[in-house]
Amino acid sequence: MDIQLTHHARFGGCAAKIGPGDLSNVLCGIDIPEDPNVIVGLKGFEDAGVYRISDDLAVVQTVDFFTPVVNDPYWFGGIAAANALSDIYAMGARPITALNIVCFSPKKFGIPVLREILRGGIDKVRESGTSLLGGHSVDDEEIKYGLSVTGLVHPERIVRNEGARPGDRLILTKPLGSGILITGLKGGRISKKTETRLVEVMATLNRRASEAMLSVSAHAATDVTGFGLAGHLKEMIKESLGAEVYADNLPYFPEARALSAEGFLPSGLYRNRDFYAPFVEAGISGFPLNLIFDPQSSGGLLIALPEDEVDGFAQEASRLSVDYWMIGSFVEEPKGRIRIR
Ligand code: CO
Ligand code: CO
């Protein structure tokens, strides 16, 4: 199984390559229609697009699907759906409708497997309070599943990936290392207990984390997916500020450390490292570095919180049983760079 996420392929950057992968500037030079009601479009490199319907209402749209990350079809469906919904939550929006996207060969895998994938997805869609309206399938030898999701948000309450300010605290709401564990899983090298925990974390909706974020005034947020902590943090700082990450505060699945030492590293980790390492200043090597470059499937929210909102967030997170870790802060200098301490 290949876990490389097609997710977040970067469209629109023409001056320079702005992310790993061949698609990062594929739309360069192609004329894209403009519309004043597009609040967040192709140029923002945001988690989802936003379109204004009226002064107090905007729709948020996103689409995400990928190849199996776990062997159990039900949980693959659940994780893929949680991952697709996550971009809506990262924008501070509320999902309302979803469509299934299915690539599947009934001849090769059998209809019962597809039913399990869809059942897992639908259970997550239901848990999120979203209505499933339909979907589309294509006969394909390689299984892929995900959702297109539409959400609603007040145009002034959108939480973008940029907007963090120096002094803001950096919060992460799920442990890192899922890419390493999935690689270990494929090699038959992780314990049943760790596999259960991995599935549980990846299938957890970012809904309550988003609610905790919305209970305070967060400056910015995104979700950690295919480009890893380093890549998604780089989107938050771009060239306008810097970030410090405390290696000792990084949450991770305990078994990831040994797997990393044994070389169970996903190909996406190398791709992320090649692309983002020039922006990372690290006095360390080995495991913590692998963690920050590890591509995540259905990872947590990465939130920029002003210092005086931290207590309020902590209270709401504890009330909603949301795990979170304070993993760093935003700094004025050096701009565009991530310093690991
Ligand atoms: Co996405
Ligand atoms: Co995202």
mmCIF file of C-alpha atoms and ligand atoms in Angstrom:
data_model
loop_
_atom_site.group_PDB
_atom_site.id
_atom_site.type_symbol
_atom_site.label_atom_id
_atom_site.label_comp_id
_atom_site.label_asym_id
_atom_site.label_seq_id
_atom_site.Cartn_x
_atom_site.Cartn_y
_atom_site.Cartn_z
ATOM 1 C CA MET A 1 0.000 0.000 0.000
ATOM 2 C CA ASP A 2 1.168 3.460 -0.872
ATOM 3 C CA ILE A 3 0.351 6.229 1.550
ATOM 4 C CA GLN A 4 1.493 9.181 -0.486
ATOM 5 C CA LEU A 5 -1.278 11.698 -0.162
ATOM 6 C CA THR A 6 -2.512 13.453 -3.272
ATOM 7 C CA HIS A 7 -3.787 15.955 -0.714
ATOM 8 C CA HIS A 8 -2.731 19.570 -0.848
ATOM 9 C CA ALA A 9 -0.943 19.394 -4.152
ATOM 10 C CA ARG A 10 0.087 23.002 -4.510
ATOM 11 C CA PHE A 11 -1.646 24.870 -7.304
ATOM 12 C CA GLY A 12 -0.903 28.403 -8.344
ATOM 13 C CA GLY A 13 2.649 29.223 -7.324
ATOM 14 C CA CYS A 14 4.497 30.431 -10.400
ATOM 15 C CA ALA A 15 7.502 32.349 -9.157
ATOM 16 C CA ALA A 16 9.006 29.411 -7.335
ATOM 17 C CA LYS A 17 8.202 25.855 -6.440
ATOM 18 C CA ILE A 18 6.249 26.129 -3.236
ATOM 19 C CA GLY A 19 5.966 22.535 -2.127
ATOM 20 C CA PRO A 20 7.398 19.097 -2.837
ATOM 21 C CA GLY A 21 6.028 17.206 -5.814
ATOM 22 C CA ASP A 22 5.665 17.853 -9.525
ATOM 23 C CA LEU A 23 2.241 19.499 -9.277
ATOM 24 C CA SER A 24 3.272 22.465 -7.164
ATOM 25 C CA ASN A 25 3.054 24.919 -10.046
ATOM 26 C CA VAL A 26 1.070 22.970 -12.623
ATOM 27 C CA LEU A 27 -1.508 25.749 -13.083
ATOM 28 C CA CYS A 28 1.132 28.389 -13.679
ATOM 29 C CA GLY A 29 0.259 30.448 -16.746
ATOM 30 C CA ILE A 30 -3.274 29.072 -17.052
ATOM 31 C CA ASP A 31 -5.903 31.783 -16.824
ATOM 32 C CA ILE A 32 -8.174 31.212 -13.803
ATOM 33 C CA PRO A 33 -11.480 33.113 -13.725
ATOM 34 C CA GLU A 34 -11.682 35.771 -11.030
ATOM 35 C CA ASP A 35 -14.685 36.543 -8.870
ATOM 36 C CA PRO A 36 -14.864 39.150 -6.089
ATOM 37 C CA ASN A 37 -16.808 36.693 -3.913
ATOM 38 C CA VAL A 38 -13.884 34.290 -3.796
ATOM 39 C CA ILE A 39 -12.469 34.956 -0.321
ATOM 40 C CA VAL A 40 -9.963 32.115 -0.357
ATOM 41 C CA GLY A 41 -9.051 30.666 -3.751
ATOM 42 C CA LEU A 42 -6.143 29.063 -5.519
ATOM 43 C CA LYS A 43 -3.671 31.736 -4.488
ATOM 44 C CA GLY A 44 -3.978 31.246 -0.755
ATOM 45 C CA PHE A 45 -2.520 27.731 -0.412
ATOM 46 C CA GLU A 46 -5.127 27.308 2.305
ATOM 47 C CA ASP A 47 -6.779 24.117 3.526
ATOM 48 C CA ALA A 48 -10.039 24.845 1.734
ATOM 49 C CA GLY A 49 -11.581 27.394 -0.608
ATOM 50 C CA VAL A 50 -14.086 29.964 0.685
ATOM 51 C CA TYR A 51 -16.821 31.707 -1.318
ATOM 52 C CA ARG A 52 -18.974 34.565 -0.001
ATOM 53 C CA ILE A 53 -22.745 34.059 -0.297
ATOM 54 C CA SER A 54 -23.719 37.122 1.740
ATOM 55 C CA ASP A 55 -22.162 39.498 4.265
ATOM 56 C CA ASP A 56 -22.563 36.971 7.054
ATOM 57 C CA LEU A 57 -22.306 33.662 5.224
ATOM 58 C CA ALA A 58 -19.642 31.913 3.168
ATOM 59 C CA VAL A 59 -19.330 28.349 1.867
ATOM 60 C CA VAL A 60 -16.128 26.411 2.392
ATOM 61 C CA GLN A 61 -15.204 23.615 -0.041
ATOM 62 C CA THR A 62 -12.548 20.957 0.043
ATOM 63 C CA VAL A 63 -11.822 17.555 -1.466
ATOM 64 C CA ASP A 64 -9.473 14.876 -0.265
ATOM 65 C CA PHE A 65 -9.003 11.180 -1.011
ATOM 66 C CA PHE A 66 -6.172 8.709 -0.738
ATOM 67 C CA THR A 67 -5.042 5.100 -0.988
ATOM 68 C CA PRO A 68 -5.441 2.750 2.022
ATOM 69 C CA VAL A 69 -3.423 3.642 5.120
ATOM 70 C CA VAL A 70 -4.577 0.650 7.190
ATOM 71 C CA ASN A 71 -5.645 -2.882 6.276
ATOM 72 C CA ASP A 72 -9.125 -2.780 7.801
ATOM 73 C CA PRO A 73 -11.506 -1.381 5.152
ATOM 74 C CA TYR A 74 -13.940 0.021 7.732
ATOM 75 C CA TRP A 75 -11.227 2.017 9.478
ATOM 76 C CA PHE A 76 -9.633 3.064 6.191
ATOM 77 C CA GLY A 77 -13.017 4.581 5.296
ATOM 78 C CA GLY A 78 -13.295 6.277 8.675
ATOM 79 C CA ILE A 79 -9.774 7.714 8.528
ATOM 80 C CA ALA A 80 -10.197 8.964 4.944
ATOM 81 C CA ALA A 81 -13.453 10.688 5.898
ATOM 82 C CA ALA A 82 -11.962 12.236 9.065
ATOM 83 C CA ASN A 83 -9.039 13.467 6.957
ATOM 84 C CA ALA A 84 -11.319 15.050 4.347
ATOM 85 C CA LEU A 85 -13.443 16.756 7.015
ATOM 86 C CA SER A 86 -10.315 18.066 8.717
ATOM 87 C CA ASP A 87 -9.684 20.849 6.200
ATOM 88 C CA ILE A 88 -13.132 22.281 7.006
ATOM 89 C CA TYR A 89 -12.347 22.204 10.738
ATOM 90 C CA ALA A 90 -8.914 23.755 10.180
ATOM 91 C CA MET A 91 -10.618 26.782 8.598
ATOM 92 C CA GLY A 92 -12.886 27.188 11.628
ATOM 93 C CA ALA A 93 -15.921 26.152 9.572
ATOM 94 C CA ARG A 94 -18.795 23.717 10.153
ATOM 95 C CA PRO A 95 -19.273 20.886 7.625
ATOM 96 C CA ILE A 96 -22.818 20.551 6.274
ATOM 97 C CA THR A 97 -22.728 18.237 3.229
ATOM 98 C CA ALA A 98 -20.389 15.629 1.762
ATOM 99 C CA LEU A 99 -20.015 13.508 -1.391
ATOM 100 C CA ASN A 100 -18.192 10.170 -1.579
ATOM 101 C CA ILE A 101 -15.268 9.786 -3.975
ATOM 102 C CA VAL A 102 -14.519 6.142 -4.741
ATOM 103 C CA CYS A 103 -11.931 4.443 -6.953
ATOM 104 C CA PHE A 104 -12.502 0.708 -6.651
ATOM 105 C CA SER A 105 -12.481 -2.526 -8.657
ATOM 106 C CA PRO A 106 -15.398 -4.748 -7.526
ATOM 107 C CA LYS A 107 -13.942 -7.569 -9.630
ATOM 108 C CA LYS A 108 -10.593 -7.428 -7.848
ATOM 109 C CA PHE A 109 -11.673 -6.714 -4.263
ATOM 110 C CA GLY A 110 -15.387 -7.596 -4.036
ATOM 111 C CA ILE A 111 -18.374 -5.460 -3.078
ATOM 112 C CA PRO A 112 -18.283 -6.385 0.659
ATOM 113 C CA VAL A 113 -14.907 -4.590 0.980
ATOM 114 C CA LEU A 114 -16.343 -1.472 -0.651
ATOM 115 C CA ARG A 115 -19.368 -1.592 1.644
ATOM 116 C CA GLU A 116 -17.056 -1.648 4.663
ATOM 117 C CA ILE A 117 -15.046 1.332 3.397
ATOM 118 C CA LEU A 118 -18.246 3.295 2.821
ATOM 119 C CA ARG A 119 -19.719 2.241 6.165
ATOM 120 C CA GLY A 120 -16.591 3.538 7.921
ATOM 121 C CA GLY A 121 -16.779 6.799 5.998
ATOM 122 C CA ILE A 122 -20.494 7.252 6.626
ATOM 123 C CA ASP A 123 -20.091 6.650 10.361
ATOM 124 C CA LYS A 124 -17.598 9.552 10.487
ATOM 125 C CA VAL A 125 -19.820 11.722 8.307
ATOM 126 C CA ARG A 126 -22.691 11.036 10.729
ATOM 127 C CA GLU A 127 -20.498 11.735 13.771
ATOM 128 C CA SER A 128 -19.592 15.104 12.250
ATOM 129 C CA GLY A 129 -23.260 16.010 11.797
ATOM 130 C CA THR A 130 -22.779 16.252 8.022
ATOM 131 C CA SER A 131 -25.326 15.096 5.438
ATOM 132 C CA LEU A 132 -24.071 12.702 2.780
ATOM 133 C CA LEU A 133 -25.701 13.713 -0.500
ATOM 134 C CA GLY A 134 -24.172 11.257 -2.969
ATOM 135 C CA GLY A 135 -20.895 10.520 -4.644
ATOM 136 C CA HIS A 136 -19.097 9.160 -7.664
ATOM 137 C CA SER A 137 -17.114 6.005 -8.337
ATOM 138 C CA VAL A 138 -14.593 4.920 -10.955
ATOM 139 C CA ASP A 139 -13.441 1.369 -11.653
ATOM 140 C CA ASP A 140 -9.819 1.390 -10.575
ATOM 141 C CA GLU A 141 -7.317 -1.368 -9.727
ATOM 142 C CA GLU A 142 -5.918 0.798 -6.929
ATOM 143 C CA ILE A 143 -8.346 1.591 -4.114
ATOM 144 C CA LYS A 144 -8.866 5.260 -3.270
ATOM 145 C CA TYR A 145 -11.500 6.798 -1.061
ATOM 146 C CA GLY A 146 -12.341 10.184 0.349
ATOM 147 C CA LEU A 147 -14.882 12.976 0.396
ATOM 148 C CA SER A 148 -15.692 16.295 -1.092
ATOM 149 C CA VAL A 149 -16.990 18.386 1.813
ATOM 150 C CA THR A 150 -18.896 21.656 1.926
ATOM 151 C CA GLY A 151 -19.031 23.749 5.078
ATOM 152 C CA LEU A 152 -20.314 27.085 6.304
ATOM 153 C CA VAL A 153 -18.487 29.893 8.043
ATOM 154 C CA HIS A 154 -18.992 33.558 8.841
ATOM 155 C CA PRO A 155 -16.699 35.425 6.409
ATOM 156 C CA GLU A 156 -15.085 37.286 9.313
ATOM 157 C CA ARG A 157 -14.501 34.148 11.374
ATOM 158 C CA ILE A 158 -12.374 32.226 8.866
ATOM 159 C CA VAL A 159 -9.191 30.883 10.443
ATOM 160 C CA ARG A 160 -6.490 30.942 7.766
ATOM 161 C CA ASN A 161 -3.095 29.297 7.776
ATOM 162 C CA GLU A 162 -1.450 32.710 7.758
ATOM 163 C CA GLY A 163 -2.017 35.359 10.392
ATOM 164 C CA ALA A 164 0.214 34.137 13.222
ATOM 165 C CA ARG A 165 2.151 36.885 15.001
ATOM 166 C CA PRO A 166 5.466 36.873 16.852
ATOM 167 C CA GLY A 167 4.887 35.754 20.434
ATOM 168 C CA ASP A 168 1.986 33.426 19.548
ATOM 169 C CA ARG A 169 2.156 29.951 21.003
ATOM 170 C CA LEU A 170 2.136 26.950 18.672
ATOM 171 C CA ILE A 171 -0.362 24.225 19.603
ATOM 172 C CA LEU A 172 -0.659 20.717 18.094
ATOM 173 C CA THR A 173 -3.658 18.481 18.786
ATOM 174 C CA LYS A 174 -2.528 14.982 17.666
ATOM 175 C CA PRO A 175 0.748 13.077 18.150
ATOM 176 C CA LEU A 176 3.204 12.816 15.238
ATOM 177 C CA GLY A 177 4.712 9.695 13.699
ATOM 178 C CA SER A 178 1.687 8.200 11.907
ATOM 179 C CA GLY A 179 3.628 7.946 8.620
ATOM 180 C CA ILE A 180 6.422 6.009 10.332
ATOM 181 C CA LEU A 181 3.891 3.721 12.043
ATOM 182 C CA ILE A 182 2.023 3.070 8.784
ATOM 183 C CA THR A 183 5.344 2.087 7.197
ATOM 184 C CA GLY A 184 5.965 -0.237 10.168
ATOM 185 C CA LEU A 185 2.450 -1.616 9.806
ATOM 186 C CA LYS A 186 3.083 -2.477 6.152
ATOM 187 C CA GLY A 187 6.232 -4.293 7.222
ATOM 188 C CA GLY A 188 4.241 -6.191 9.855
ATOM 189 C CA ARG A 189 6.346 -4.575 12.569
ATOM 190 C CA ILE A 190 3.941 -2.803 14.900
ATOM 191 C CA SER A 191 2.133 -4.264 17.860
ATOM 192 C CA LYS A 192 -1.629 -4.764 17.815
ATOM 193 C CA LYS A 193 -1.911 -2.286 20.671
ATOM 194 C CA THR A 194 -0.056 0.424 18.739
ATOM 195 C CA GLU A 195 -2.070 -0.297 15.608
ATOM 196 C CA THR A 196 -5.295 0.172 17.568
ATOM 197 C CA ARG A 197 -4.044 3.454 19.005
ATOM 198 C CA LEU A 198 -2.867 4.651 15.567
ATOM 199 C CA VAL A 199 -6.259 3.914 14.017
ATOM 200 C CA GLU A 200 -8.068 5.606 16.886
ATOM 201 C CA VAL A 201 -5.977 8.788 16.583
ATOM 202 C CA MET A 202 -6.209 9.011 12.784
ATOM 203 C CA ALA A 203 -9.979 8.399 12.838
ATOM 204 C CA THR A 204 -10.542 11.090 15.466
ATOM 205 C CA LEU A 205 -12.335 14.071 13.981
ATOM 206 C CA ASN A 206 -10.690 17.458 14.435
ATOM 207 C CA ARG A 207 -14.158 18.729 15.300
ATOM 208 C CA ARG A 208 -13.694 19.260 19.027
ATOM 209 C CA ALA A 209 -10.182 20.636 18.521
ATOM 210 C CA SER A 210 -11.745 23.162 16.143
ATOM 211 C CA GLU A 211 -14.468 23.987 18.694
ATOM 212 C CA ALA A 212 -11.811 24.628 21.348
ATOM 213 C CA MET A 213 -9.962 26.837 18.853
ATOM 214 C CA LEU A 214 -13.131 28.785 18.032
ATOM 215 C CA SER A 215 -13.874 29.393 21.711
ATOM 216 C CA VAL A 216 -10.871 31.749 21.758
ATOM 217 C CA SER A 217 -9.327 34.151 19.239
ATOM 218 C CA ALA A 218 -6.788 32.022 17.378
ATOM 219 C CA HIS A 219 -4.661 33.931 14.885
ATOM 220 C CA ALA A 220 -4.170 31.090 12.411
ATOM 221 C CA ALA A 221 -4.518 27.336 11.956
ATOM 222 C CA THR A 222 -3.980 24.474 9.563
ATOM 223 C CA ASP A 223 -3.990 20.688 9.815
ATOM 224 C CA VAL A 224 -0.874 18.521 9.660
ATOM 225 C CA THR A 225 -1.086 16.138 6.711
ATOM 226 C CA GLY A 226 1.163 15.040 3.850
ATOM 227 C CA PHE A 227 3.870 17.693 4.193
ATOM 228 C CA GLY A 228 4.471 16.933 7.848
ATOM 229 C CA LEU A 229 4.869 19.381 10.715
ATOM 230 C CA ALA A 230 7.713 21.203 8.954
ATOM 231 C CA GLY A 231 5.802 21.692 5.692
ATOM 232 C CA HIS A 232 2.549 22.852 7.240
ATOM 233 C CA LEU A 233 4.330 25.103 9.734
ATOM 234 C CA LYS A 234 6.224 26.626 6.811
ATOM 235 C CA GLU A 235 2.838 27.485 5.249
ATOM 236 C CA MET A 236 1.910 29.324 8.441
ATOM 237 C CA ILE A 237 5.081 31.439 8.534
ATOM 238 C CA LYS A 238 5.813 31.737 4.798
ATOM 239 C CA GLU A 239 8.464 34.500 4.557
ATOM 240 C CA SER A 240 6.808 36.823 7.081
ATOM 241 C CA LEU A 241 7.869 35.396 10.457
ATOM 242 C CA GLY A 242 9.771 32.522 12.014
ATOM 243 C CA ALA A 243 8.915 29.624 14.300
ATOM 244 C CA GLU A 244 10.619 27.822 17.151
ATOM 245 C CA VAL A 245 9.783 24.205 17.866
ATOM 246 C CA TYR A 246 10.740 22.567 21.170
ATOM 247 C CA ALA A 247 11.916 19.062 20.233
ATOM 248 C CA ASP A 248 11.287 17.798 23.783
ATOM 249 C CA ASN A 249 7.629 18.859 23.625
ATOM 250 C CA LEU A 250 6.800 17.055 20.381
ATOM 251 C CA PRO A 251 4.101 14.422 21.009
ATOM 252 C CA TYR A 252 4.543 11.110 19.212
ATOM 253 C CA PHE A 253 3.450 7.479 19.198
ATOM 254 C CA PRO A 254 6.077 5.774 21.411
ATOM 255 C CA GLU A 255 6.697 2.909 18.975
ATOM 256 C CA ALA A 256 7.663 5.401 16.245
ATOM 257 C CA ARG A 257 11.074 5.956 17.856
ATOM 258 C CA ALA A 258 12.251 2.361 17.466
ATOM 259 C CA LEU A 259 10.747 2.048 13.983
ATOM 260 C CA SER A 260 12.521 5.234 12.929
ATOM 261 C CA ALA A 261 15.835 3.839 14.200
ATOM 262 C CA GLU A 262 15.206 0.647 12.222
ATOM 263 C CA GLY A 263 14.640 2.668 9.065
ATOM 264 C CA PHE A 264 10.868 2.322 8.677
ATOM 265 C CA LEU A 265 10.549 5.739 7.059
ATOM 266 C CA PRO A 266 7.903 6.531 4.427
ATOM 267 C CA SER A 267 9.025 7.868 1.044
ATOM 268 C CA GLY A 268 7.079 11.067 1.750
ATOM 269 C CA LEU A 269 9.353 11.738 4.716
ATOM 270 C CA TYR A 270 12.409 11.855 2.441
ATOM 271 C CA ARG A 271 10.523 14.028 -0.061
ATOM 272 C CA ASN A 272 9.496 16.456 2.702
ATOM 273 C CA ARG A 273 13.000 16.509 4.135
ATOM 274 C CA ASP A 274 14.559 17.245 0.749
ATOM 275 C CA PHE A 275 12.194 20.134 0.179
ATOM 276 C CA TYR A 276 11.865 21.683 3.654
ATOM 277 C CA ALA A 277 15.273 21.003 5.256
ATOM 278 C CA PRO A 278 16.705 24.285 3.842
ATOM 279 C CA PHE A 279 14.122 26.172 5.975
ATOM 280 C CA VAL A 280 14.854 24.229 9.148
ATOM 281 C CA GLU A 281 17.640 25.088 11.606
ATOM 282 C CA ALA A 282 18.229 22.100 13.804
ATOM 283 C CA GLY A 283 20.928 21.492 16.356
ATOM 284 C CA ILE A 284 19.689 17.935 16.522
ATOM 285 C CA SER A 285 19.439 14.967 14.203
ATOM 286 C CA GLY A 286 17.765 11.591 14.091
ATOM 287 C CA PHE A 287 14.355 10.899 15.539
ATOM 288 C CA PRO A 288 12.988 14.397 16.288
ATOM 289 C CA LEU A 289 13.926 15.489 12.771
ATOM 290 C CA ASN A 290 12.226 12.441 11.282
ATOM 291 C CA LEU A 291 9.123 13.379 13.279
ATOM 292 C CA ILE A 292 8.882 16.882 11.885
ATOM 293 C CA PHE A 293 9.253 15.651 8.280
ATOM 294 C CA ASP A 294 6.970 12.614 8.705
ATOM 295 C CA PRO A 295 3.880 12.871 6.452
ATOM 296 C CA GLN A 296 0.750 12.551 8.563
ATOM 297 C CA SER A 297 -2.541 10.971 7.567
ATOM 298 C CA SER A 298 -5.448 12.750 9.224
ATOM 299 C CA GLY A 299 -3.107 14.633 11.572
ATOM 300 C CA GLY A 300 -4.021 17.185 14.211
ATOM 301 C CA LEU A 301 -4.664 20.908 14.050
ATOM 302 C CA LEU A 302 -1.701 23.251 14.262
ATOM 303 C CA ILE A 303 -2.906 26.445 15.928
ATOM 304 C CA ALA A 304 -1.308 29.872 16.490
ATOM 305 C CA LEU A 305 -2.642 31.176 19.800
ATOM 306 C CA PRO A 306 -1.935 34.575 21.314
ATOM 307 C CA GLU A 307 -0.402 34.177 24.771
ATOM 308 C CA ASP A 308 -3.454 35.601 26.574
ATOM 309 C CA GLU A 309 -5.775 33.053 24.897
ATOM 310 C CA VAL A 310 -3.809 30.015 26.050
ATOM 311 C CA ASP A 311 -5.645 29.618 29.370
ATOM 312 C CA GLY A 312 -9.048 29.913 27.734
ATOM 313 C CA PHE A 313 -8.075 27.353 25.123
ATOM 314 C CA ALA A 314 -6.735 24.989 27.789
ATOM 315 C CA GLN A 315 -10.003 25.178 29.734
ATOM 316 C CA GLU A 316 -12.156 24.516 26.690
ATOM 317 C CA ALA A 317 -9.843 21.734 25.437
ATOM 318 C CA SER A 318 -10.075 19.999 28.786
ATOM 319 C CA ARG A 319 -13.890 20.408 28.873
ATOM 320 C CA LEU A 320 -14.121 18.875 25.379
ATOM 321 C CA SER A 321 -11.477 16.174 26.106
ATOM 322 C CA VAL A 322 -9.193 17.450 23.345
ATOM 323 C CA ASP A 323 -5.537 16.444 23.623
ATOM 324 C CA TYR A 324 -3.077 19.209 22.858
ATOM 325 C CA TRP A 325 0.598 20.010 23.217
ATOM 326 C CA MET A 326 2.368 23.352 23.304
ATOM 327 C CA ILE A 327 5.174 22.609 20.862
ATOM 328 C CA GLY A 328 6.678 25.998 20.142
ATOM 329 C CA SER A 329 6.116 29.636 19.374
ATOM 330 C CA PHE A 330 6.252 32.159 16.581
ATOM 331 C CA VAL A 331 9.126 34.615 16.452
ATOM 332 C CA GLU A 332 9.943 37.788 14.529
ATOM 333 C CA GLU A 333 13.268 36.465 13.187
ATOM 334 C CA PRO A 334 14.663 34.655 11.318
ATOM 335 C CA LYS A 335 11.807 35.065 8.854
ATOM 336 C CA GLY A 336 10.684 32.031 6.912
ATOM 337 C CA ARG A 337 12.669 29.663 9.078
ATOM 338 C CA ILE A 338 11.865 26.980 11.626
ATOM 339 C CA ARG A 339 14.338 26.635 14.474
ATOM 340 C CA ILE A 340 14.310 23.359 16.409
ATOM 341 C CA ARG A 341 15.423 23.744 20.016
HETATM 342 CO CO CO B 1 -6.664 18.886 1.979
HETATM 343 CO CO CO B 2 -5.105 20.689 5.275
#
